mmCIF file of C-alpha atoms and ligand atoms in Angstrom:
data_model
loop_
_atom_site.group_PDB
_atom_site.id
_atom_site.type_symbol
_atom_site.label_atom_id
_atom_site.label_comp_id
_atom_site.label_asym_id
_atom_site.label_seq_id
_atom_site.Cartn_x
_atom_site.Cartn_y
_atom_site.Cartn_z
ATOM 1 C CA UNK X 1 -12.873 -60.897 9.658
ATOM 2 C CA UNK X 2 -16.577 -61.786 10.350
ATOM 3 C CA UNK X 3 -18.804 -62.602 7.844
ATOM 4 C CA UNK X 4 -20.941 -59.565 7.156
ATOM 5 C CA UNK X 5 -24.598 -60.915 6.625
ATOM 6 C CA UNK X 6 -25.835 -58.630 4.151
ATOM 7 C CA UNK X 7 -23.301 -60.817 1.995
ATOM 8 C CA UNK X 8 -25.177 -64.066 2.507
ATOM 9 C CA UNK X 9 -28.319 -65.308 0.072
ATOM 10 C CA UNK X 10 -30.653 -67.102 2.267
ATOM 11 C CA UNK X 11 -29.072 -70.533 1.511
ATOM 12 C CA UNK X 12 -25.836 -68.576 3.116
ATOM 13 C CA UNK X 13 -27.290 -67.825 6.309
ATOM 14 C CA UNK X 14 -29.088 -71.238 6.383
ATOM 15 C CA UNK X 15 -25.704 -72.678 6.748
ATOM 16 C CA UNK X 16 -24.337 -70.077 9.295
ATOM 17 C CA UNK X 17 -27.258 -70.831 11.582
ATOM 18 C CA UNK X 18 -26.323 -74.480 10.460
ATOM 19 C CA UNK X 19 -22.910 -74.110 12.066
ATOM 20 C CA UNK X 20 -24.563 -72.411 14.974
ATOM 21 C CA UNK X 21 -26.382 -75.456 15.656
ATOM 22 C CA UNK X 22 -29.455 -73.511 14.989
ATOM 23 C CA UNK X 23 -32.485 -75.232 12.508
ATOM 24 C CA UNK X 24 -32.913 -73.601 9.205
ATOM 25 C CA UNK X 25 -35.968 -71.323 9.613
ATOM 26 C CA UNK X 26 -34.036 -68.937 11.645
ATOM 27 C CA UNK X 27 -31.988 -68.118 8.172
ATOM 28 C CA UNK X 28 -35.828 -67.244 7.344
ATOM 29 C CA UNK X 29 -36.248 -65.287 10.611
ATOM 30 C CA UNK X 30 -33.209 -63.856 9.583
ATOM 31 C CA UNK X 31 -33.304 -62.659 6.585
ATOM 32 C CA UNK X 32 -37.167 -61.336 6.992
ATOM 33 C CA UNK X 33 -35.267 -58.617 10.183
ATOM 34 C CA UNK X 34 -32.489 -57.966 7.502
ATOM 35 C CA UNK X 35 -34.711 -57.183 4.380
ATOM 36 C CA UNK X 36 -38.238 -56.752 5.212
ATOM 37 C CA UNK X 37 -38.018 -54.708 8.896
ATOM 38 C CA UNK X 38 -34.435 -53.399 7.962
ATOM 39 C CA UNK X 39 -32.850 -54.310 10.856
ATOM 40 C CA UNK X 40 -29.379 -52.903 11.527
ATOM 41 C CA UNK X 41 -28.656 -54.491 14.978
ATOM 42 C CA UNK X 42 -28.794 -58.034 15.603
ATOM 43 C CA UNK X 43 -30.507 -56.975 19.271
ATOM 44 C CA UNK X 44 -33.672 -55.936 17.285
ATOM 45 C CA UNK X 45 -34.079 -59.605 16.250
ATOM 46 C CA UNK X 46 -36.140 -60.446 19.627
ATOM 47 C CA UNK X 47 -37.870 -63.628 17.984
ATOM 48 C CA UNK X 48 -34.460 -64.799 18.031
ATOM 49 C CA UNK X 49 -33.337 -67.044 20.932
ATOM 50 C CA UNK X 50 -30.630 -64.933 22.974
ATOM 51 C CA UNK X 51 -27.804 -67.584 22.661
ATOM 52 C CA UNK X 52 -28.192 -67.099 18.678
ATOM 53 C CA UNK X 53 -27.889 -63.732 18.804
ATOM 54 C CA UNK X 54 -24.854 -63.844 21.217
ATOM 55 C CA UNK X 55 -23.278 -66.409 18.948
ATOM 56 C CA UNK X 56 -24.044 -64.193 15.811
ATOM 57 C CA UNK X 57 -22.602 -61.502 17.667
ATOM 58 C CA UNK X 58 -19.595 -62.978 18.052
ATOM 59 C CA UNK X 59 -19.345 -64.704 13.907
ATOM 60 C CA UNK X 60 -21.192 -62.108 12.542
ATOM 61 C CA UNK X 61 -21.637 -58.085 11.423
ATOM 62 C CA UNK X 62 -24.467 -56.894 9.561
ATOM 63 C CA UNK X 63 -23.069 -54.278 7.023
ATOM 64 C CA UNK X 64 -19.572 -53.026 6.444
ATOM 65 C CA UNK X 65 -20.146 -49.643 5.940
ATOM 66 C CA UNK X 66 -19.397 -47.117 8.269
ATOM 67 C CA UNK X 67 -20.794 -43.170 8.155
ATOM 68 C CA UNK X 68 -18.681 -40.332 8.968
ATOM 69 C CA UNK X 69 -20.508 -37.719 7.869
ATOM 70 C CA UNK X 70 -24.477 -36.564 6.712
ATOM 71 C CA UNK X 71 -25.359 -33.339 5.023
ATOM 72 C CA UNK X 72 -28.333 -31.819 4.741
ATOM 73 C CA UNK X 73 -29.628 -29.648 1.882
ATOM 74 C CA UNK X 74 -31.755 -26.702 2.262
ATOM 75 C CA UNK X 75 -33.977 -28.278 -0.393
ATOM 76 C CA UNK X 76 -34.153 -31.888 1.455
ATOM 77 C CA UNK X 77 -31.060 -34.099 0.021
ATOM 78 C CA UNK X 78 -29.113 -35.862 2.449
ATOM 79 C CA UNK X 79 -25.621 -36.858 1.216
ATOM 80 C CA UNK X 80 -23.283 -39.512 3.454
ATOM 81 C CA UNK X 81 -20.199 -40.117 3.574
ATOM 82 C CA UNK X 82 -19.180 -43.677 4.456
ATOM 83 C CA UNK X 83 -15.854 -45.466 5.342
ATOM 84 C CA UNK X 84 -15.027 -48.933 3.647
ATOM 85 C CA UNK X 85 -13.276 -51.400 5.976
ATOM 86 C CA UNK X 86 -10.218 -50.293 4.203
ATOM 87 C CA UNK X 87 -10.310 -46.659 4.502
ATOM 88 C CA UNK X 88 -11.523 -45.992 1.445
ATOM 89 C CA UNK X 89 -14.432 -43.193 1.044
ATOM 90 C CA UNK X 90 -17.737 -43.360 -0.985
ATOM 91 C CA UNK X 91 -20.633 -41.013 -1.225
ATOM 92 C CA UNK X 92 -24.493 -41.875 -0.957
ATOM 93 C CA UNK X 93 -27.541 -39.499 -1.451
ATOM 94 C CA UNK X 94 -30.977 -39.422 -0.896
ATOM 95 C CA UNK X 95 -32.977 -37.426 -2.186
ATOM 96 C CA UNK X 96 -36.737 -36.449 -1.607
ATOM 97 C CA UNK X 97 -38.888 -35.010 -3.812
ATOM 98 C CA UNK X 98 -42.663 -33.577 -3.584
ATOM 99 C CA UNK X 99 -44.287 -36.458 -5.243
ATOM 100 C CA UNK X 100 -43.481 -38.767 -2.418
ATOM 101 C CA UNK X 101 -40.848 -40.475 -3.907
ATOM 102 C CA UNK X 102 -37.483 -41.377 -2.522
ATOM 103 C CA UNK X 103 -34.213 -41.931 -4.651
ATOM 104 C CA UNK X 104 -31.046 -42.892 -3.578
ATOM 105 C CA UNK X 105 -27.508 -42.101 -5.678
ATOM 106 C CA UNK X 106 -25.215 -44.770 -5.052
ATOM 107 C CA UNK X 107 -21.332 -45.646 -5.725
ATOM 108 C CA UNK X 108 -19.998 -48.256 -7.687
ATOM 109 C CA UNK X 109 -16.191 -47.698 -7.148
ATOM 110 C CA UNK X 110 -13.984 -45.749 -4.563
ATOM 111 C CA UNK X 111 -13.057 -43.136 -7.044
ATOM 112 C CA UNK X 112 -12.531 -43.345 -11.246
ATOM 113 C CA UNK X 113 -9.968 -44.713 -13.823
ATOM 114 C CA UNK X 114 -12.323 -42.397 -16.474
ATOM 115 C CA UNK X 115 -10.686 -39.431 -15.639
ATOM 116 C CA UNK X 116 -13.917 -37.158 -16.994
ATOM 117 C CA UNK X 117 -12.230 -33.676 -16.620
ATOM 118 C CA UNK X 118 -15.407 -31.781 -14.986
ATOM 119 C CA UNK X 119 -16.185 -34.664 -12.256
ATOM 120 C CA UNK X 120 -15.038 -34.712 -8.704
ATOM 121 C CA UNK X 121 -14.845 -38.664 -8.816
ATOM 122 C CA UNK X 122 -12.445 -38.297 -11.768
ATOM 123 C CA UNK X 123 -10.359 -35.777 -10.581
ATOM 124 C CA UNK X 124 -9.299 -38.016 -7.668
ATOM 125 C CA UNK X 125 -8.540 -41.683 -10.052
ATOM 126 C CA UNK X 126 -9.456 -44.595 -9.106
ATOM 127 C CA UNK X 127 -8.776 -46.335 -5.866
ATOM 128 C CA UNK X 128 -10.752 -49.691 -6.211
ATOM 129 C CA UNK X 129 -13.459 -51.271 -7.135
ATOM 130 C CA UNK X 130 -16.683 -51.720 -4.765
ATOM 131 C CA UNK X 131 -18.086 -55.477 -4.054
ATOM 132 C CA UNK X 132 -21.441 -56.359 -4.877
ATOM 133 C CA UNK X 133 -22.246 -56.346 -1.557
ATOM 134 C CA UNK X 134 -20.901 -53.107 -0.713
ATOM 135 C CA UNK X 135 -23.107 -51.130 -3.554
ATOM 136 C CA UNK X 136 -25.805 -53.091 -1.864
ATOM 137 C CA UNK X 137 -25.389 -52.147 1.581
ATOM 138 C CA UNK X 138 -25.568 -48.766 0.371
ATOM 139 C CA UNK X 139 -29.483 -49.234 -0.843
ATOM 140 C CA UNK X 140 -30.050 -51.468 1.937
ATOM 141 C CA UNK X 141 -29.106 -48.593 4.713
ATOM 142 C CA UNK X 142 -30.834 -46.010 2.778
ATOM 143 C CA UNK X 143 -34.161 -48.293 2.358
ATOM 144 C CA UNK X 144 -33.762 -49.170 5.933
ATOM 145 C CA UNK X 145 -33.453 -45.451 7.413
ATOM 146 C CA UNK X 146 -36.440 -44.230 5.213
ATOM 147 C CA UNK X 147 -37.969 -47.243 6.772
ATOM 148 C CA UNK X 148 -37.541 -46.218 10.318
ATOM 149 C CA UNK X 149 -38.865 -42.709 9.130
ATOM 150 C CA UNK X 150 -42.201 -44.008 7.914
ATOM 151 C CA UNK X 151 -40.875 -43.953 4.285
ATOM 152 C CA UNK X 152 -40.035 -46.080 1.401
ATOM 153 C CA UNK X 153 -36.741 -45.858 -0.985
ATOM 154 C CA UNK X 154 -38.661 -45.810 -3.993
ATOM 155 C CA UNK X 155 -35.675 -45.490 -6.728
ATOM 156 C CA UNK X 156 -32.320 -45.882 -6.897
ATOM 157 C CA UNK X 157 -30.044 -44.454 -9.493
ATOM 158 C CA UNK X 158 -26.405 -45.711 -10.232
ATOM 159 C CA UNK X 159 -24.934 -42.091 -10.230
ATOM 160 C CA UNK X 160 -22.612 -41.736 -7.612
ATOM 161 C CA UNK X 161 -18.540 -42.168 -7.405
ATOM 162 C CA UNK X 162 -17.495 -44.554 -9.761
ATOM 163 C CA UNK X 163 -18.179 -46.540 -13.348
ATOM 164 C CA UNK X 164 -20.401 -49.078 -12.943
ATOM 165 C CA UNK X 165 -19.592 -50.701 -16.418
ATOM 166 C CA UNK X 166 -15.862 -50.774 -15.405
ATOM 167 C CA UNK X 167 -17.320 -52.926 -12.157
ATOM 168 C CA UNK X 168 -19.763 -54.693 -14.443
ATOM 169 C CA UNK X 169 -20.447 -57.809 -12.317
ATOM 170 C CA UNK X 170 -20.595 -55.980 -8.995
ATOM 171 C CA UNK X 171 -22.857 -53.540 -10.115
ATOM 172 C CA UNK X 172 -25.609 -55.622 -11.832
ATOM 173 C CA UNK X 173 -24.923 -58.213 -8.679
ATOM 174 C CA UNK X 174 -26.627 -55.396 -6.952
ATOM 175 C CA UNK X 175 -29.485 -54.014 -9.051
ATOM 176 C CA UNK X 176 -30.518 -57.815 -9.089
ATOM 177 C CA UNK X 177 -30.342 -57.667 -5.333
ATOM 178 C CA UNK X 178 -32.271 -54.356 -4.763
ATOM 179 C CA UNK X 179 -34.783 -55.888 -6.780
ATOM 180 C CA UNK X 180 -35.091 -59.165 -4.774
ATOM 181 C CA UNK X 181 -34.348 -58.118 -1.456
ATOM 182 C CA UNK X 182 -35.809 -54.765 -1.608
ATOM 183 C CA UNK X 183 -38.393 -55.028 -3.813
ATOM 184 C CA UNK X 184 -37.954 -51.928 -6.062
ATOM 185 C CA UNK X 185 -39.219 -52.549 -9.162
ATOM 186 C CA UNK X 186 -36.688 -52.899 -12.148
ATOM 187 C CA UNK X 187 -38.051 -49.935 -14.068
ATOM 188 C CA UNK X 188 -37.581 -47.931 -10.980
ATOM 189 C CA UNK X 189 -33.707 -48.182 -10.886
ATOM 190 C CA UNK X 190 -30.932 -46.654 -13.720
ATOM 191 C CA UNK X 191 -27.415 -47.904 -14.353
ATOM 192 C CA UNK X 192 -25.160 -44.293 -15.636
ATOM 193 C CA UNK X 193 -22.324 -44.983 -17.563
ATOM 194 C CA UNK X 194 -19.692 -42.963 -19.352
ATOM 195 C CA UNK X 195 -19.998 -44.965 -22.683
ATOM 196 C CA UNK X 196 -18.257 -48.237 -22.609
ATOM 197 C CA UNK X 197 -19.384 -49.707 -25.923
ATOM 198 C CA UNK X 198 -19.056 -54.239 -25.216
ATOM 199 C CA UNK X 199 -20.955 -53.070 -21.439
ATOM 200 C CA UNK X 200 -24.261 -51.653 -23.481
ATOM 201 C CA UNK X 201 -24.309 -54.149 -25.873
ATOM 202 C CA UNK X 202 -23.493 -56.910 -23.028
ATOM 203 C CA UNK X 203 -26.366 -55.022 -20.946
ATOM 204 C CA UNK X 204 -29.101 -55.726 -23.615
ATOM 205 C CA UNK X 205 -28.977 -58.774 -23.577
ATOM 206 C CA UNK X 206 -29.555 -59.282 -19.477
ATOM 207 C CA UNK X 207 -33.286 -59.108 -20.170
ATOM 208 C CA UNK X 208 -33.670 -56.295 -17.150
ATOM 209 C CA UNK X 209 -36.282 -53.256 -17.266
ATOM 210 C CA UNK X 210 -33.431 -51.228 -15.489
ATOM 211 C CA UNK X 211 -32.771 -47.887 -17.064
ATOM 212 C CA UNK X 212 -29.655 -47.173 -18.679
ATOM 213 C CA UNK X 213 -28.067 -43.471 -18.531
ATOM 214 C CA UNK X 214 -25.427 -42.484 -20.908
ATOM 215 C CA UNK X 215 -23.204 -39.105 -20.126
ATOM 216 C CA UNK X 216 -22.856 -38.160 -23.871
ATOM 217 C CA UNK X 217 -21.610 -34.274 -23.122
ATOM 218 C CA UNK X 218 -20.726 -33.538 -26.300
ATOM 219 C CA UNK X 219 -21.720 -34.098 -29.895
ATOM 220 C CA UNK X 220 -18.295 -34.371 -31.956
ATOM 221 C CA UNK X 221 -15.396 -36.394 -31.512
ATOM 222 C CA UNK X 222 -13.209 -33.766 -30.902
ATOM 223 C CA UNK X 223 -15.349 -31.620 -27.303
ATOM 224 C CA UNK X 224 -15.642 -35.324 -25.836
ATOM 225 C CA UNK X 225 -12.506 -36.545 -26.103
ATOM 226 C CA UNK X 226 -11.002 -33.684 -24.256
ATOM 227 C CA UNK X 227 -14.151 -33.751 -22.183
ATOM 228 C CA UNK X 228 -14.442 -37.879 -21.633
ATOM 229 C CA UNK X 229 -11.224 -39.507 -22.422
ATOM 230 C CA UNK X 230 -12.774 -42.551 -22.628
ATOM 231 C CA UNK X 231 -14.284 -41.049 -26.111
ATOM 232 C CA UNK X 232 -11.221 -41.774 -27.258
ATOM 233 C CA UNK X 233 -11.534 -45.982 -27.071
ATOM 234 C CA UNK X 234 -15.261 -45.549 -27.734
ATOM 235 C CA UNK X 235 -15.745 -42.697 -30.456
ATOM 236 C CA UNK X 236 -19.254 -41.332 -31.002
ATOM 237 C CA UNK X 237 -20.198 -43.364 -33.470
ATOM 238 C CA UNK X 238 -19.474 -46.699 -31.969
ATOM 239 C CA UNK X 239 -21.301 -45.294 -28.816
ATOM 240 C CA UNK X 240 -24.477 -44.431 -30.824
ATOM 241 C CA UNK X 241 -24.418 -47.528 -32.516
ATOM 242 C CA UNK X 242 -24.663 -49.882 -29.509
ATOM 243 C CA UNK X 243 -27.331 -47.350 -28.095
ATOM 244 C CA UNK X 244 -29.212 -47.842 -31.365
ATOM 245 C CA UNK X 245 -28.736 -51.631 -30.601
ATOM 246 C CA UNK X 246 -29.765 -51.481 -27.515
ATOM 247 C CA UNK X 247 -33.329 -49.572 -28.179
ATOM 248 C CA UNK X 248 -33.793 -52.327 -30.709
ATOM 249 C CA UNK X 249 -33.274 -55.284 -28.494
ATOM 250 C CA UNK X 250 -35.288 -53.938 -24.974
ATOM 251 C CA UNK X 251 -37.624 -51.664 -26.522
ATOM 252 C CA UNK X 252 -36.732 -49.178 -23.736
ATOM 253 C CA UNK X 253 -35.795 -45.404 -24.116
ATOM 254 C CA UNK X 254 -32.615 -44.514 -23.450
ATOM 255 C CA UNK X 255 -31.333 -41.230 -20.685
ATOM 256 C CA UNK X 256 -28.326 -39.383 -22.457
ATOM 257 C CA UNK X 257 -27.049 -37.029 -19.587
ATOM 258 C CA UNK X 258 -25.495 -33.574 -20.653
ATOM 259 C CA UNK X 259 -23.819 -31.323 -18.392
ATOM 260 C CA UNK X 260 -24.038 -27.712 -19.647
ATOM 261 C CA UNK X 261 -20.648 -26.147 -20.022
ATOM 262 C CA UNK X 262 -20.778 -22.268 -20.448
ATOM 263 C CA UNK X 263 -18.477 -21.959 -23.622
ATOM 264 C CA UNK X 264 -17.891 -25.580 -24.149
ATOM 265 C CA UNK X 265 -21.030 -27.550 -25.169
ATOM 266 C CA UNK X 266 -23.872 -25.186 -24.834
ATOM 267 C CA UNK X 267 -23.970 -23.843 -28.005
ATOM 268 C CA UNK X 268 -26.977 -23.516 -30.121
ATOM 269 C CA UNK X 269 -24.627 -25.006 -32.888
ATOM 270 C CA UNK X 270 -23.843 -27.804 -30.643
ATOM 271 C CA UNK X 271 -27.749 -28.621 -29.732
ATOM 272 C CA UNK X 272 -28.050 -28.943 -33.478
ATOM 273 C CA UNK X 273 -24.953 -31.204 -33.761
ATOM 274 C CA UNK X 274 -26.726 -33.024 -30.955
ATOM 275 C CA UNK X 275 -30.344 -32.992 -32.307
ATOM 276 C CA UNK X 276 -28.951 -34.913 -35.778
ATOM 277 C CA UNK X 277 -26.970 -37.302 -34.007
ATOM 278 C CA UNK X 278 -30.069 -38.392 -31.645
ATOM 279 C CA UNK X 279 -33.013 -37.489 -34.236
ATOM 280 C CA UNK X 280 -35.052 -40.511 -34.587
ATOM 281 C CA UNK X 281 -33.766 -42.440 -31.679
ATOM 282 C CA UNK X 282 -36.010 -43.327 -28.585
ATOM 283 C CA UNK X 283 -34.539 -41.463 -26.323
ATOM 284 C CA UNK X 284 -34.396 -38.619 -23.777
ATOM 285 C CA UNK X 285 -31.517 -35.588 -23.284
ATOM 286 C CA UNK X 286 -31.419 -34.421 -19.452
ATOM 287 C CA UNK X 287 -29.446 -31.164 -19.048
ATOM 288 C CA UNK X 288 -27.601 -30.704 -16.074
ATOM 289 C CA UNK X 289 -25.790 -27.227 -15.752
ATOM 290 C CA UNK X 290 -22.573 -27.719 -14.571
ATOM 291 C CA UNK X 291 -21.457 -28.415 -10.972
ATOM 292 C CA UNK X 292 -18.581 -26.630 -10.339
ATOM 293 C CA UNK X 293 -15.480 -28.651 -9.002
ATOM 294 C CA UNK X 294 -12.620 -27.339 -7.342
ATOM 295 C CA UNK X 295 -9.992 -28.858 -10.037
ATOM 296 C CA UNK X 296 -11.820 -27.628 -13.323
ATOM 297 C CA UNK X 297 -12.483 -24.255 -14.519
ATOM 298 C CA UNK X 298 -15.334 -24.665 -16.364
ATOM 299 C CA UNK X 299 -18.633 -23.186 -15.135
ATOM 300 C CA UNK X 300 -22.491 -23.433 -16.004
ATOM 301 C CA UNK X 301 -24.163 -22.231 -18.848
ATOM 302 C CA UNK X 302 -26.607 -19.155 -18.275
ATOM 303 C CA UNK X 303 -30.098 -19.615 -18.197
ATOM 304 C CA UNK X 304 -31.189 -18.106 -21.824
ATOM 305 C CA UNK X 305 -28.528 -20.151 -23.326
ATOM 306 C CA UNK X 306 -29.983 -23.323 -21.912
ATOM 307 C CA UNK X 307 -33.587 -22.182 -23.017
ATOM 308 C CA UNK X 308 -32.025 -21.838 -26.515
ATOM 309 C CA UNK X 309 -30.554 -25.486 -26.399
ATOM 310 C CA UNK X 310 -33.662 -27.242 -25.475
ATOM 311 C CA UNK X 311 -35.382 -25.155 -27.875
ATOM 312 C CA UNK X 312 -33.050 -26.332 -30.737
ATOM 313 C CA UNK X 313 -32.687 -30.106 -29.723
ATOM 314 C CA UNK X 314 -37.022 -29.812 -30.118
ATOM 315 C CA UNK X 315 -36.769 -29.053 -33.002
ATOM 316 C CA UNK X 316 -34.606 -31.795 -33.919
ATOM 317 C CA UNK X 317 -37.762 -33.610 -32.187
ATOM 318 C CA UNK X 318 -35.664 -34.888 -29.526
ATOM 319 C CA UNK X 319 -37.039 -34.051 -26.043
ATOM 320 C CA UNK X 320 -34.960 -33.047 -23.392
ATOM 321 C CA UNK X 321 -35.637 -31.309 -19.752
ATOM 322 C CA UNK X 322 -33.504 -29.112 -17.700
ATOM 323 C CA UNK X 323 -32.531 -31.201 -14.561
ATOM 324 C CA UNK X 324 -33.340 -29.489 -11.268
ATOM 325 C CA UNK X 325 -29.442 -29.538 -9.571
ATOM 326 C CA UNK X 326 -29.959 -30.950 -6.079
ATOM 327 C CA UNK X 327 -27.924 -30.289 -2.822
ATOM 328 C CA UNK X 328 -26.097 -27.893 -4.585
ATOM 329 C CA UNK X 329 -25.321 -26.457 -1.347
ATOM 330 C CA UNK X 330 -23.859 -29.466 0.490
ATOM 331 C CA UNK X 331 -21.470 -30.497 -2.695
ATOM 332 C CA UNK X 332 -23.732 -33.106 -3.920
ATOM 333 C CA UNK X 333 -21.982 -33.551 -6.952
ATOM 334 C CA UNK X 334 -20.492 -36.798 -7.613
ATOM 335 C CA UNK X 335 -17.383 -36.866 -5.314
ATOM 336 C CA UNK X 336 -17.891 -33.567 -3.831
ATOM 337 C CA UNK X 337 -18.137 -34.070 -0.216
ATOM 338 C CA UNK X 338 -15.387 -36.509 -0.471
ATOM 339 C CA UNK X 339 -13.034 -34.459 -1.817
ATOM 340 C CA UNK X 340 -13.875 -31.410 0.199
ATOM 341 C CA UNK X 341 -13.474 -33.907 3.566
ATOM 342 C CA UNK X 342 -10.086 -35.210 2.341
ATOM 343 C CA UNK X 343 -9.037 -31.639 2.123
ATOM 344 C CA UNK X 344 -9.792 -30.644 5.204
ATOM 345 C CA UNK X 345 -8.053 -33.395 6.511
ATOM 346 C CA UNK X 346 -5.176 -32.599 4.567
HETATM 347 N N1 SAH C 1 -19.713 -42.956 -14.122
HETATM 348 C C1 SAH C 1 -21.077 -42.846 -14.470
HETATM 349 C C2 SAH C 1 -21.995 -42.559 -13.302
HETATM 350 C C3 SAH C 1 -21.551 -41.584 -12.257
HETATM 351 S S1 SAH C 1 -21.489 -39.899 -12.728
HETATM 352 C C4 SAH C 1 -21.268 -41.818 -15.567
HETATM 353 O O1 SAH C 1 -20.326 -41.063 -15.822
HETATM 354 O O2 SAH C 1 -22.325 -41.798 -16.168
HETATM 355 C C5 SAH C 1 -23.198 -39.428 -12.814
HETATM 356 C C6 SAH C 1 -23.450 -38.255 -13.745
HETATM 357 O O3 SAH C 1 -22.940 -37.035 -13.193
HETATM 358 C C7 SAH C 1 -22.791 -38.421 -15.103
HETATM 359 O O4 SAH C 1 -23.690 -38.066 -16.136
HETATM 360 C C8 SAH C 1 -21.667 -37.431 -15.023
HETATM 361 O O5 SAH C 1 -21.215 -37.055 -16.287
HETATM 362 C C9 SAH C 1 -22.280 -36.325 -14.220
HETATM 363 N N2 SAH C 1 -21.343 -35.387 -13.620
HETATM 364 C C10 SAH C 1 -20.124 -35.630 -13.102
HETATM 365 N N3 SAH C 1 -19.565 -34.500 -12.647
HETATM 366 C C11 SAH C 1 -20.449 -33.508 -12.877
HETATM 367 C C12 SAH C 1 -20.439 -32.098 -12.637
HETATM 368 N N4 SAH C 1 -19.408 -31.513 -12.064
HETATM 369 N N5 SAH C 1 -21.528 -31.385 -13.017
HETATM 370 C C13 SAH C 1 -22.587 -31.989 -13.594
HETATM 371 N N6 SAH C 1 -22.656 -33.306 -13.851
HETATM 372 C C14 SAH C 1 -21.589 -34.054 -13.501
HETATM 373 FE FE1 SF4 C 2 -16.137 -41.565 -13.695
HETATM 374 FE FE2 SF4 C 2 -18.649 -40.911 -14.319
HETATM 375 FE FE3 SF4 C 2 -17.028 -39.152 -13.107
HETATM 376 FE FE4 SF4 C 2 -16.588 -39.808 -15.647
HETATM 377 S S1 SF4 C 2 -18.379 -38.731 -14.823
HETATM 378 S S2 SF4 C 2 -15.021 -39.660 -14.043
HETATM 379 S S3 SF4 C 2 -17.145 -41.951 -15.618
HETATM 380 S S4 SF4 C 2 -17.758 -41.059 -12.258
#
């Protein structure tokens, strides 16, 4: 297999061009086309002498990612998705919004060993785990096209297919990477995980500005576990604690994500259970309602019963907004358009 360049620091490609015979400031050359013009074919690279390029041709690929389909939402979102060199699929979206700003939702894993019972990504399992370089490429490409469009990718958001605590390494391989090589500002990307208790607490002490996400769904024991199995290992109280820990250590505010469930979790009973288990912590509650998925019954919660929730949780004094549900039309739902495509094909 070639070596895929978007895998290479610039020490890395110093040595390819090295073993090209080439001197070292064409890694610089290099890696300026790759990560400051976004270039995506090594022809664009005209400062290069032809002979490197031919050679680089020939040792090298720029990105392993291949798209086989985009979707485009009435209200702007794109969605991909993209092949792995292994067949696997994974899901990317962009999405636009008035303000100017330009977020991207990427994968950390082909599929899900969390087995959440509402979420596409779960329903399928897990296949395997992503490589740093591969949740990379998928900013990269993203920051890249918007480039070529006159536009900058101004946030990314770890949301897409997968756990990124459960691909720990990988995942923080890449924030670190978006940050250095594509210069998006620390406070301007956010990990999401289900609750894996020794990730949070390992994830305060990195010393990053990144935003953490935590799907809570559910305020007892008892609605998460059949909701998140994983509640199961990491009960609510253990969860809360290493949140609480982690405020402490990084000062910074913590996202708790909550998918409203008509009949399941959107009770005004439940916002209170809610509102005394956050009360006091620095923290926000986004409210999602429901995606439906094709292998869970459960639908979203009307629109007065939301109202009543966030009315309840502020008066707990814990603020929480009603999340605008993007691309609804396209299946923009974690692991949507994958599972629809593998479907079809079936
Ligand atoms: N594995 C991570 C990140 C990916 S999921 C996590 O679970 O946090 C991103 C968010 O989408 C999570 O909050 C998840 O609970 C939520 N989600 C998954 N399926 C959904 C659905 N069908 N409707 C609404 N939100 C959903
Ligand atoms: Fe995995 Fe997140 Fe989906 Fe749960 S919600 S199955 S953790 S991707």
């Amino acid at each position: 297999m070639s070596t895929n360049l978007l895998s290479l620091d610039e020490a890395g490609l110093a040595s390819l061009v090295k073993e090209l015979g080439q001197p070292a400031f064409r890694a610089k050359q290099i890696h300026n086309w790759l990560y400051d013009k976004g270039a995506s074919d090594l022809e664009e690279m005209t400062n290069l002498p032809k002979a490197l390029r031919d050679a680089l041709a020939e040792a090298a690929s720029i990105g392993s990612l291949t798209q086989v389909v985009e979707q485009q939402s009435a209200d702007g979102t794109r969605k991909r998705l993209y092949r792995l060199h292994d067949g696997q699929l994974i899901e990317t979206v962009v999405m636009p919004y008035a303000d100017g700003r330009r977020t991207a939702c990427i994968s950390s894993q082909a599929g899900c060993a969390m087995g959440c019972v509402f979420c596409a990504t779960g329903q399928m399992g897990f296949q395997r785990q992503l490589t740093e370089t591969e949740i990379f490429e998928q900013a990269w490409r993203t920051a890249a096209e918007l480039k070529a469009r006159g536009e900058r990718l101004s946030n990314v958001v770890m949301m897409g297919m997968g756990e990124p605590f459960h691909n720990y390494d990988a995942a923080v391989g890449a924030v670190r990477r978006m940050m250095r090589d594509l210069g998006i500002g620390a406070r301007h990307i956010t990990i999401s995980t289900v609750g894996l208790v020794p990730a949070i607490r390992r994830f305060a002490d990195e010393g990053l500005q990144v935003g953490l996400a935590i799907s809570l769904h559910a305020a007892s024991d008892e609605t998460r576990s059949a909701l998140l199995p994983v509640n199961r290992k990491y009960p609510l109280e253990e969860l809360i604690d290493a949140c609480k820990a982690y405020v402490e250590r990084t000062g910074r505010r913590i996202t708790f994500e909550w998918a409203l469930i008509a009949g399941q979790n959107d009770s005004a009973q439940e916002a209170h259970r809610l509102g005394r288990l956050l009360s006091g912590l620095l923290c926000h509650v986004n409210l999602i309602p429901l995606n439906p998925t094709a292998r869970y019954e459960g639908q979203p919660t009307e629109e007065a019963d939301v109202a009543t929730f966030v009315e309840v949780l502020g008066r707990h004094g814990v603020p929480a907004t009603v999340r605008m549900r993007r691309g609804i039309d396209i299946d923009a739902g974690c692991g949507q358009l994958r599972d629809r495509m593998v479907d079809e094909q079936d």
